[in-house]
mmCIF file of C-alpha atoms in Angstrom:
data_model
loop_
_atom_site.group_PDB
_atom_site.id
_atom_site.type_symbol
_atom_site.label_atom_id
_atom_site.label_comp_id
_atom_site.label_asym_id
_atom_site.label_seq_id
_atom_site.Cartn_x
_atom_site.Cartn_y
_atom_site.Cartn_z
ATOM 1 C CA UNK A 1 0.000 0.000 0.000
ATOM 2 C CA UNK A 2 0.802 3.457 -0.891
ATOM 3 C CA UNK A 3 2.481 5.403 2.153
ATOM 4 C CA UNK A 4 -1.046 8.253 1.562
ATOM 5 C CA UNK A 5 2.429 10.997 0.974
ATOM 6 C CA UNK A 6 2.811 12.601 -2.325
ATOM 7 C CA UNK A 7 6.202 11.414 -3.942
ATOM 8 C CA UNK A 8 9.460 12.816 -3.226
ATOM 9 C CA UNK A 9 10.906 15.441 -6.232
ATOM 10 C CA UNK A 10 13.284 13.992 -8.317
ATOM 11 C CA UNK A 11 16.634 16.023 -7.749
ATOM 12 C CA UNK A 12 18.381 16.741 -4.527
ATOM 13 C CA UNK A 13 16.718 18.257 -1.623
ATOM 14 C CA UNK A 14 17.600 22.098 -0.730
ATOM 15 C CA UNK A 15 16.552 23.226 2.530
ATOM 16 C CA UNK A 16 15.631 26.915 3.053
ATOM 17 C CA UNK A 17 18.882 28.326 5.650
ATOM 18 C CA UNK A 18 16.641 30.556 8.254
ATOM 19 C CA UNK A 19 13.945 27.163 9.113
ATOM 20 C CA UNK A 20 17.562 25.154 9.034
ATOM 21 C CA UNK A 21 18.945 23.117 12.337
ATOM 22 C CA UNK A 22 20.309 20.102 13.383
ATOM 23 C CA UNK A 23 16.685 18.540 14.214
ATOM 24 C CA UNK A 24 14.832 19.886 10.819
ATOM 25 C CA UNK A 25 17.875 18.101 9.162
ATOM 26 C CA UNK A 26 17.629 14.992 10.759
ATOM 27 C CA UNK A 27 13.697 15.617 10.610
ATOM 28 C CA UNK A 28 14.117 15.922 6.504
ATOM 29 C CA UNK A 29 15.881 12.580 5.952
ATOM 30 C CA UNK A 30 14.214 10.263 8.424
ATOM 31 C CA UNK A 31 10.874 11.554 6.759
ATOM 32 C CA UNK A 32 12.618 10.834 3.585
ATOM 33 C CA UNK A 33 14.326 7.063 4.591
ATOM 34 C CA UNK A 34 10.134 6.399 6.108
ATOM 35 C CA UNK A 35 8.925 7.010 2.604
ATOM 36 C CA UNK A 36 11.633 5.434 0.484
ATOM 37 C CA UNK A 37 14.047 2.262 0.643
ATOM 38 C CA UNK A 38 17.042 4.204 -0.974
ATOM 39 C CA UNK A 39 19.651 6.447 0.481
ATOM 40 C CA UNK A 40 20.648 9.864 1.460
ATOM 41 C CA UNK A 41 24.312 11.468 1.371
ATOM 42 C CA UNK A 42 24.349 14.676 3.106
ATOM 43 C CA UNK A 43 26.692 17.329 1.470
ATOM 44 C CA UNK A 44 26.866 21.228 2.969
ATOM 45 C CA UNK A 45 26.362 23.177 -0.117
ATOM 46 C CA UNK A 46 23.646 23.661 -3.100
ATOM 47 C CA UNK A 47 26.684 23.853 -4.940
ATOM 48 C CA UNK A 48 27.692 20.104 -4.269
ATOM 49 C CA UNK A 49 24.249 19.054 -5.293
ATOM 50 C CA UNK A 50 24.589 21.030 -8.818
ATOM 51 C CA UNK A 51 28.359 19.380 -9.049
ATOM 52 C CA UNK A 52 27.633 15.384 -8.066
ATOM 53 C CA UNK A 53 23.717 15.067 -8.375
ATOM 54 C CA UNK A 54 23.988 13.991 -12.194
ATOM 55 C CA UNK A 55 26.322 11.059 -10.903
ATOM 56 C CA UNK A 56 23.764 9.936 -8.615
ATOM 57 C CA UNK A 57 21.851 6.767 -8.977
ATOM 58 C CA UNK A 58 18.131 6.837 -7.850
ATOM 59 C CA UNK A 59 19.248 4.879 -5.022
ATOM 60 C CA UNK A 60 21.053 7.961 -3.514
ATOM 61 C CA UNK A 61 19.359 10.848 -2.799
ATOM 62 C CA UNK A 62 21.102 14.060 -1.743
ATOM 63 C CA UNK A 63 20.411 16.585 0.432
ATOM 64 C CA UNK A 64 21.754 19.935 0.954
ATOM 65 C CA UNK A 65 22.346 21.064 4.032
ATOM 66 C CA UNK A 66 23.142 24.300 3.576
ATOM 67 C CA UNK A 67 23.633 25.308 7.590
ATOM 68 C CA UNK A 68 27.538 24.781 7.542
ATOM 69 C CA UNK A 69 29.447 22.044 8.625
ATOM 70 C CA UNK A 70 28.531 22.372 12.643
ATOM 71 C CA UNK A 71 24.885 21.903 12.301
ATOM 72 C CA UNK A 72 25.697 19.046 9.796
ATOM 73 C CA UNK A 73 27.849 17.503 12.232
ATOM 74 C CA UNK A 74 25.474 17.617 14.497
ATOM 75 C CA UNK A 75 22.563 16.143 12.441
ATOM 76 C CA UNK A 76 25.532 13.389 12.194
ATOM 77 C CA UNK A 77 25.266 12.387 16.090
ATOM 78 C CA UNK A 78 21.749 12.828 16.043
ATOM 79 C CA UNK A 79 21.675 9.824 13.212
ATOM 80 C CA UNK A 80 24.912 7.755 14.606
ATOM 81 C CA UNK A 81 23.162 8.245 18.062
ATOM 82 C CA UNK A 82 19.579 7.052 17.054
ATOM 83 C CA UNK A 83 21.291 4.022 14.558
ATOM 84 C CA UNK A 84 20.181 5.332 10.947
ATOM 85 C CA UNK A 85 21.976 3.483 8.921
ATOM 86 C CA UNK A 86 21.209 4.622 5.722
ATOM 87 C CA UNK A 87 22.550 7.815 5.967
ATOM 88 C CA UNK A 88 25.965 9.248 5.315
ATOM 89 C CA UNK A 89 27.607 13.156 5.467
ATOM 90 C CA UNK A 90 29.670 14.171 3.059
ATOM 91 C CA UNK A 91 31.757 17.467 4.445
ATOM 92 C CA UNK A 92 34.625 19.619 3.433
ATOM 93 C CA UNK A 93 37.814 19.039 5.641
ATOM 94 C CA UNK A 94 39.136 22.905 5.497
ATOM 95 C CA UNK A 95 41.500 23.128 8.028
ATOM 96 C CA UNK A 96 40.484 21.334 10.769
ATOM 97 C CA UNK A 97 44.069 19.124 10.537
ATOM 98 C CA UNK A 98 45.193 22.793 11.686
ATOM 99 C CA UNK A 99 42.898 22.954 14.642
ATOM 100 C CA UNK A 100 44.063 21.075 17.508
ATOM 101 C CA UNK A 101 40.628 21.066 19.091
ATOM 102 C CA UNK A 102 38.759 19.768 16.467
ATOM 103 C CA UNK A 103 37.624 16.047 16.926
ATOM 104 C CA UNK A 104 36.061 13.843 14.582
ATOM 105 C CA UNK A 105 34.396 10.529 16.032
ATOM 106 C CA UNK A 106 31.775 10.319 13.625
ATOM 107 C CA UNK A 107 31.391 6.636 11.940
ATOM 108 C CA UNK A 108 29.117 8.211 9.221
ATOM 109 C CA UNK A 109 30.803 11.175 8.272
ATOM 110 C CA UNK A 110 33.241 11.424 4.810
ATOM 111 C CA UNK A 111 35.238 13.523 4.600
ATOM 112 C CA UNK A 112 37.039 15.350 1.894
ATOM 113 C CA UNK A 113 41.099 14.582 1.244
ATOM 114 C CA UNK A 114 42.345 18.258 0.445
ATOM 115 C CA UNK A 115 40.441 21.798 1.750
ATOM 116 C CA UNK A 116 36.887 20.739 -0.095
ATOM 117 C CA UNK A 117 35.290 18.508 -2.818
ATOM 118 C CA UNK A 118 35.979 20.917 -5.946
ATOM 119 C CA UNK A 119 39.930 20.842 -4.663
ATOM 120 C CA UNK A 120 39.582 17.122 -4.227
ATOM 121 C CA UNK A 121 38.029 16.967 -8.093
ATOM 122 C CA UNK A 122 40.531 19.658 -9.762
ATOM 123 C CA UNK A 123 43.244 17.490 -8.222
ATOM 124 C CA UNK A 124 41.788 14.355 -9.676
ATOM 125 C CA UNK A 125 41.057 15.629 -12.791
ATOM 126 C CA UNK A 126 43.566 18.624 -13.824
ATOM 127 C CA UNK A 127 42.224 19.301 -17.638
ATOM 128 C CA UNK A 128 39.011 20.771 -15.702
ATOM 129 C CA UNK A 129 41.138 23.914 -14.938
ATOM 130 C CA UNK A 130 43.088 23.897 -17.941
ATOM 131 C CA UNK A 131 40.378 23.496 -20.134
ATOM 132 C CA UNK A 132 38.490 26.660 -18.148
ATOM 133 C CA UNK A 133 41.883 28.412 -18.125
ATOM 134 C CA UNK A 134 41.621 27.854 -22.032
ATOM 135 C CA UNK A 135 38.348 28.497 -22.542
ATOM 136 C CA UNK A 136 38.655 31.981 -20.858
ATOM 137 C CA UNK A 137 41.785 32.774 -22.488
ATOM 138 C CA UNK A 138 40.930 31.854 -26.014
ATOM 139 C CA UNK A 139 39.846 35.364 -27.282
ATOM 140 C CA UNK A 140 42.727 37.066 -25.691
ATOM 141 C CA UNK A 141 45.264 34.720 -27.464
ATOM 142 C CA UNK A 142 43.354 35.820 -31.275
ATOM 143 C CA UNK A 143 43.806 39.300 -30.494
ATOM 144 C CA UNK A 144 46.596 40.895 -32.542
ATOM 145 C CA UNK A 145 49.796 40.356 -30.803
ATOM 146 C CA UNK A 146 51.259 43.332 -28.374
ATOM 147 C CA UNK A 147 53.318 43.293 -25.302
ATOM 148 C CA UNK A 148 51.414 41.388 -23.208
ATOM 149 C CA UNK A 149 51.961 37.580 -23.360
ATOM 150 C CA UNK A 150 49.672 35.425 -21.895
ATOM 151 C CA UNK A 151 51.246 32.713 -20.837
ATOM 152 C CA UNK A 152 50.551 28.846 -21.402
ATOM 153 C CA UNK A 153 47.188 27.447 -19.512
ATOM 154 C CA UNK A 154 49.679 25.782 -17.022
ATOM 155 C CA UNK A 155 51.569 28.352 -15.875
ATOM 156 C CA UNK A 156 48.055 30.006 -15.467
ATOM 157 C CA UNK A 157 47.203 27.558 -13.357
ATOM 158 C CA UNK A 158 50.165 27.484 -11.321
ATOM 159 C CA UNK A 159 49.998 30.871 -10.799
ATOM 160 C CA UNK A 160 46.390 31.201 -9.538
ATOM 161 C CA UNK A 161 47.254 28.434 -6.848
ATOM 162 C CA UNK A 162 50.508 30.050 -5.620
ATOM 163 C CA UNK A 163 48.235 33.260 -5.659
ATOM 164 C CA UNK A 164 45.352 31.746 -3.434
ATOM 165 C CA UNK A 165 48.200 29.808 -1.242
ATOM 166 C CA UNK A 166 49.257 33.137 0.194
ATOM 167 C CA UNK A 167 45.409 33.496 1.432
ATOM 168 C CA UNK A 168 45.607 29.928 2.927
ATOM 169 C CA UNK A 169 48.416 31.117 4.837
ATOM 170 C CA UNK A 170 46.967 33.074 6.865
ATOM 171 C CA UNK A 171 44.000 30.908 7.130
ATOM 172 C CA UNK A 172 46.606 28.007 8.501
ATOM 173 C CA UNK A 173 47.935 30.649 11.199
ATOM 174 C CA UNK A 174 44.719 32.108 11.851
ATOM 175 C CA UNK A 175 43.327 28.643 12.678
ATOM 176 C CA UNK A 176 46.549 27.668 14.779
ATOM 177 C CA UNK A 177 46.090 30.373 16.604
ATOM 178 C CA UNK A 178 42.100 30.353 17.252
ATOM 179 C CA UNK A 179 41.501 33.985 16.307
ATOM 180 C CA UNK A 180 38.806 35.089 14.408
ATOM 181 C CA UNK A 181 39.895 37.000 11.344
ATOM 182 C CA UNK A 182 38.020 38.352 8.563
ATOM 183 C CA UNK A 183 38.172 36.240 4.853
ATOM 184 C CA UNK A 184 34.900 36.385 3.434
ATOM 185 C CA UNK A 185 35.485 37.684 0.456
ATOM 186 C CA UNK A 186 38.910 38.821 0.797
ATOM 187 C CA UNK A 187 39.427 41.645 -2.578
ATOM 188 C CA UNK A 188 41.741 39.589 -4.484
ATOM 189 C CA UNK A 189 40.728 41.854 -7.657
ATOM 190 C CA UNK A 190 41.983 44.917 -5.767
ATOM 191 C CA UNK A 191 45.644 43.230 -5.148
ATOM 192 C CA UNK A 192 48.000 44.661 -7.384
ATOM 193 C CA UNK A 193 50.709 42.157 -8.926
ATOM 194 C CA UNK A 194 53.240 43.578 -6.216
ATOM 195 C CA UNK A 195 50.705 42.833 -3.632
ATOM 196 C CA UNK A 196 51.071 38.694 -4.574
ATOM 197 C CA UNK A 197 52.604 38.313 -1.070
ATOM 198 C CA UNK A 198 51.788 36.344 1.819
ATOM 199 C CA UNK A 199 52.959 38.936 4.149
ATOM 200 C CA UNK A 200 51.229 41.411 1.929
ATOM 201 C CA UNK A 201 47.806 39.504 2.046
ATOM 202 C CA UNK A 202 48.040 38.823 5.891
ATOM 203 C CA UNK A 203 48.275 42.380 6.368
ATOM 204 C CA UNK A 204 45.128 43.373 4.537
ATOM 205 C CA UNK A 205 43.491 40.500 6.385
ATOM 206 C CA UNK A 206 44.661 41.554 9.663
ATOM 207 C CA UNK A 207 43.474 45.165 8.758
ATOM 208 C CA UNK A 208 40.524 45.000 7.223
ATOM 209 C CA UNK A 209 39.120 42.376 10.458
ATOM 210 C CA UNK A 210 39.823 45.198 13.125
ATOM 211 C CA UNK A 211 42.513 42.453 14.842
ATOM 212 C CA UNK A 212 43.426 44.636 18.454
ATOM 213 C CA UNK A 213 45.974 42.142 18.982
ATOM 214 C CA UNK A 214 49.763 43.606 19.507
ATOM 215 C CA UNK A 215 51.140 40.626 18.147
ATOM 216 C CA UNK A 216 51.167 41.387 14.064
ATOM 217 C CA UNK A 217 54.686 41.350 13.453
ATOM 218 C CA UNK A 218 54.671 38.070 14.928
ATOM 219 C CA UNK A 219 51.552 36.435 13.082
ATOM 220 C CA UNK A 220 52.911 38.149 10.058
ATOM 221 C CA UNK A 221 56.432 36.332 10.607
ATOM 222 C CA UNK A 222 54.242 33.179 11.037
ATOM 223 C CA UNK A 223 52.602 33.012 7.921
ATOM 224 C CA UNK A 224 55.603 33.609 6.091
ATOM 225 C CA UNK A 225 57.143 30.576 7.570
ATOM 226 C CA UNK A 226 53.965 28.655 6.989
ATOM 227 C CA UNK A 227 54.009 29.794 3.180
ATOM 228 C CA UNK A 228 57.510 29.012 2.853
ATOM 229 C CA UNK A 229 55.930 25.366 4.018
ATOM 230 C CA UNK A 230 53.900 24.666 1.515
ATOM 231 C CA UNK A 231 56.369 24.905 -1.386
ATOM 232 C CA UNK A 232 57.346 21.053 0.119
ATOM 233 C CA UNK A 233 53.941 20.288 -0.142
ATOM 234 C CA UNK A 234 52.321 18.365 -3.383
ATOM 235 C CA UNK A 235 49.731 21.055 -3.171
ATOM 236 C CA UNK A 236 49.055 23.840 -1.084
ATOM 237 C CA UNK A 237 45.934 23.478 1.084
ATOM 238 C CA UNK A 238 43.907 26.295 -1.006
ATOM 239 C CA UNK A 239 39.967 26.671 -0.763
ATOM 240 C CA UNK A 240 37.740 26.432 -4.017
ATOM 241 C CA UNK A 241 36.321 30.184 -3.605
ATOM 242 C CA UNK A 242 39.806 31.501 -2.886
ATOM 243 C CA UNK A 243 41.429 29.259 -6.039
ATOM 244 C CA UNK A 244 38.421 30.948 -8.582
ATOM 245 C CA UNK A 245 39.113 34.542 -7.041
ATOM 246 C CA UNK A 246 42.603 34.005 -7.523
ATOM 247 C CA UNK A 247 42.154 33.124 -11.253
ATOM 248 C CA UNK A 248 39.740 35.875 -11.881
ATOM 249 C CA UNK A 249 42.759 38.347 -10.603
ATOM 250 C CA UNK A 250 45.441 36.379 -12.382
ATOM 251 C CA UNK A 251 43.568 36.339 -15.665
ATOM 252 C CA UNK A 252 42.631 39.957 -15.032
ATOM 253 C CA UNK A 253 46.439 40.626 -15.617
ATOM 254 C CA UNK A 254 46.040 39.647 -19.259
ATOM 255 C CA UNK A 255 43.154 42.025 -19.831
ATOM 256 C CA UNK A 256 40.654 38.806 -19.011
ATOM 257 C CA UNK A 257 37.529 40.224 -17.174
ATOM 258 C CA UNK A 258 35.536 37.154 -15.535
ATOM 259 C CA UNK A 259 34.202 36.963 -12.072
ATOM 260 C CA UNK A 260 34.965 34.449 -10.006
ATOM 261 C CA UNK A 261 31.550 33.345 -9.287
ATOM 262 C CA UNK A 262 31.467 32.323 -13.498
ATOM 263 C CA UNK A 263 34.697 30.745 -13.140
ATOM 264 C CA UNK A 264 33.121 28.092 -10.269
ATOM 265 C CA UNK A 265 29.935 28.063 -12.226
ATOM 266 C CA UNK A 266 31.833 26.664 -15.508
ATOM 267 C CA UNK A 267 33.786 24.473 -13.299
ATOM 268 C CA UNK A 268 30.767 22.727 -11.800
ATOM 269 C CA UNK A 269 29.217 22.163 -15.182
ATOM 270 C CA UNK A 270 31.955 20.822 -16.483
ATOM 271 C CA UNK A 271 32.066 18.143 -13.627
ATOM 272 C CA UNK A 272 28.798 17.264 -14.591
ATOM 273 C CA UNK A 273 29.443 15.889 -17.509
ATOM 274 C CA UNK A 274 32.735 13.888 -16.476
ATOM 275 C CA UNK A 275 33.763 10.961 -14.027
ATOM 276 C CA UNK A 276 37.170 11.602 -14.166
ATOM 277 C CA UNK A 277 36.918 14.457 -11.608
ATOM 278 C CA UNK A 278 34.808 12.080 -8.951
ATOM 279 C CA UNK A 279 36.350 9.105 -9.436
ATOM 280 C CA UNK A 280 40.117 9.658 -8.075
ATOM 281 C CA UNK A 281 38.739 11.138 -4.946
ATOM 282 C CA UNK A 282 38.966 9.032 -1.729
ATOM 283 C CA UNK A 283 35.504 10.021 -0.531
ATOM 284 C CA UNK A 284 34.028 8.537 -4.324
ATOM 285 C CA UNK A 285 35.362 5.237 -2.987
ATOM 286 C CA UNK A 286 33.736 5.428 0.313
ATOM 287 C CA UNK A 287 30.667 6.600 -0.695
ATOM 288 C CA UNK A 288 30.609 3.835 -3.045
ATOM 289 C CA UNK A 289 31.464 0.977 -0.660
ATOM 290 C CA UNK A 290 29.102 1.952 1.574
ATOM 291 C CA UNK A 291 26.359 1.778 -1.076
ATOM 292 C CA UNK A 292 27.512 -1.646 -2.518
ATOM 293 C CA UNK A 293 28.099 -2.895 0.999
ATOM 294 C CA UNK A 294 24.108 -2.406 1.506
ATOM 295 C CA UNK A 295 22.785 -3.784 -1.684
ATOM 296 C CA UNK A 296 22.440 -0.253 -3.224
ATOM 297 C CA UNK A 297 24.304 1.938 -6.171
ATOM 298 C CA UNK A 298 25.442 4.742 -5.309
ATOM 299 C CA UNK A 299 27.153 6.917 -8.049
ATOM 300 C CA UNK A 300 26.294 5.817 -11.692
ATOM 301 C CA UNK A 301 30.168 6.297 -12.831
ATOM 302 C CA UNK A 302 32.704 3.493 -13.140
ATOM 303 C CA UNK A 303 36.112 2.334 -14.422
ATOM 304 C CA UNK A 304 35.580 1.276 -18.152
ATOM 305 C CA UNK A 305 37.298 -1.861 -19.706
ATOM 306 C CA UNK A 306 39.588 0.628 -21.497
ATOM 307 C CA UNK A 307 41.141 2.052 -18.072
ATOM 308 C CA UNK A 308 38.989 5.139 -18.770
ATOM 309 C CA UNK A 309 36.834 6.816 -16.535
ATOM 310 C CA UNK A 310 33.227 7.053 -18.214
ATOM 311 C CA UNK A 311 30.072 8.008 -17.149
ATOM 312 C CA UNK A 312 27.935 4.476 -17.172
ATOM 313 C CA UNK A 313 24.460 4.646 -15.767
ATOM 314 C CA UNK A 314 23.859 1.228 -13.924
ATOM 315 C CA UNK A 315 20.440 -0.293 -13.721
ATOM 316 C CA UNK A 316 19.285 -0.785 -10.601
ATOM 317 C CA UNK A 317 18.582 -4.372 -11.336
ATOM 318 C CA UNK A 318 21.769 -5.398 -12.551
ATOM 319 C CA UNK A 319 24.232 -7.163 -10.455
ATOM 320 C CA UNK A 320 26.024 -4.747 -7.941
#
C-alpha cells in the first residue's frame, strides 16, 4: 500500500537556511528514509548538489544542508546516536588538521582529502582547470599580438594556486592560533601584482578584520614561515572560492575580465558531464562501498574496460 504521501521530487533536496537546524535536518531525511528504501548522502552546499547530483543513482538521494558544517555535524550524532543506517555526510575538511581542538568521532561522516570537494576533483582531474583556463583565455590569445603575453594554460594555473596559497596562509595561522579574522570575500581583484605576497595579504586580512591584537609582526612572521611550508607540499591546502578569485585576478592581468563566481559556475558544469573528476577522490570510494556494501548503487560512474573513466548509468537491477 501506498504510504497516503505525495512522492518525493526527483533532484536533490535544498533546505531553506533561516527554518535550518540540526533537528529539521535529521527531521528531513528520516521523513525521507520512512517514505523510500534508498539512500541519502548529506553534502553542505547547493553547490555540491549542482556538481555530483547527475552522478547519482536513484538509489542515492542528496540533500543539501546548507547550515555549515557544525549543524551538519550535528545532524551526524543525532543519526549515529539514534542508529540510521542509511545515511551518510559528506563534508569539506578545510583546516580542521590545523585545529588542535577539532575532533572527529563520527562513523558516518566522509570527509574530503584536500580543503573541499571541488579541490579534491581539480586534483583528480587537472584538464578541468586547464580546459576553463583555455576556454577563458581563447579570445585574448586571437587578439593581434602586443606586449602582453599570456602565458601557457599551465603556468596560469600554477599561478592562480601560488596566488590563493598566500590566502591559505593566513587561514593556517589564523586557525593555529584560534583567532577570528576576517576572509569572506577577501578583494583579491583589488591586489595589485606587487601585492602577490603572503605577508602582503596577511596584512590586509589583519586590517581590514579590526585584529586589536599587539602581536602582528609576529603572526605576520608566522605566515611567512607557513608559506615558505607549503612549497614542500604536493599542493598547497587552497579553498575552491579563494582558487576561482585568484584566477579571476590572475587572468585579469592579461586584460581577461571574468568573475569568479562564473569561473566556479563553468567548473561545476563541467564536472557534470565527467567521471574523471569524482572518481580519483577518496571520498568517491567510500561513498561507493558503503552503497555496494548495503545492496544499493550509489554513483552511476565506473572504471571502463579501457582504463577510462566514463560516465555508465547502472540499472538498478543489474548485479552490484
Amino acid at each position: 500500500m501506498g504510504s497516503g504521501y505525495p512522492p518525493w521530487p526527483k533532484g536533490s533536496i535544498v533546505l531553506m537556511r533561516e527554518s535550518l537546524n540540526e533537528h529539521t535536518l535529521f527531521a528531513t531525511i528520516a521523513m525521507y528514509l520512512s517514505e523510500n528504501d534508498g539512500l541519502v548522502l548529506v553534502v553542505e552546499g547547493d553547490d555540491d548538489c549542482l556538481a555530483l547530483e547527475e552522478h547519482c543513482s536513484p538509489d542515492l538521494r542528496l540533500i543539501a544542508g546548507i547550515g555549515g558544517k557544525p549543524q551538519i555535524l550535528k545532524t551526524a550524532s543525532l543519526a549515529q546516536q539514534r542508529g540510521v543506517g542509511r545515511a551518510r555526510f559528506l563534508i569539506d575538511k578545510d583546516y580542521d588538521s590545523y585545529d588542535e581542538d577539532f575532533s572527529d568521532n563520527f562513523r558516518n561522516v566522509i570527509v574530503s582529502r584536500t580543503h573541499d570537494l571541488f579541490i579534491d576533483m581539480a586534483e583528480s582531474d587537472e584538464s578541468l582547470l586547464i580546459n576553463l583556463i583555455k576556454i577563458h583565455t581563447a579570445p585574448a590569445r586571437r587578439r593581434p599580438k602586443g606586449k602582453r603575453v599570456i602565458p601557457s594554460e599551465s603556468e596560469i594555473r600554477a599561478e592562480a594556486i601560488a596566488l590563493a596559497a598566500h590566502l591559505a596562509a593566513v587561514r593556517v595561522v589564523a586557525t593555529q592560533r584560534g583567532i577570528s579574522l576576517k576572509f569572506d570575500r577577501f578583494p583579491f581583484g583589488e591586489l595589485k601584482v606587487k601585492d602577490f605576497n603572503s605577508r602582503i595579504i596577511a596584512k590586509k586580512v589583519i586590517d581590514r578584520s579590526s585584529y586589536a591584537g599587539d602581536d602582528t609582526d609576529i603572526i605576520l612572521n608566522e605566515v611567512e614561515q607557513v608559506r615558505a611550508e607549503f612549497d614542500s607540499f604536493p599542493q598547497p591546502p587552497i579553498g575552491d572560492h579563494d582558487l576561482f578569485r585568484a584566477l579571476a585576478r590572475l587572468l585579469k592581468c592579461f586584460g581577461i575580465s571574468v568573475n569568479c563566481r562564473e569561473l566556479q559556475q563553468n567548473f561545476i558544469f563541467a564536472v557534470t558531464y565527467t567521471c574523471r573528476a569524482l572518481t580519483g577522490t577518496k571520498w568517491f570510494q567510500e561513498i561507493q562501498e558503503w552503497c555496494t556494501g548495503v545492496g544499493k548503487t550509489g554513483f552511476t560512474c565506473q572504471l571502463s574496460v579501457t582504463d577510462s573513466y566514463d560516465r555508465q548509468p547502472v540499472l538498478l537491477d543489474q548485479s552490484i
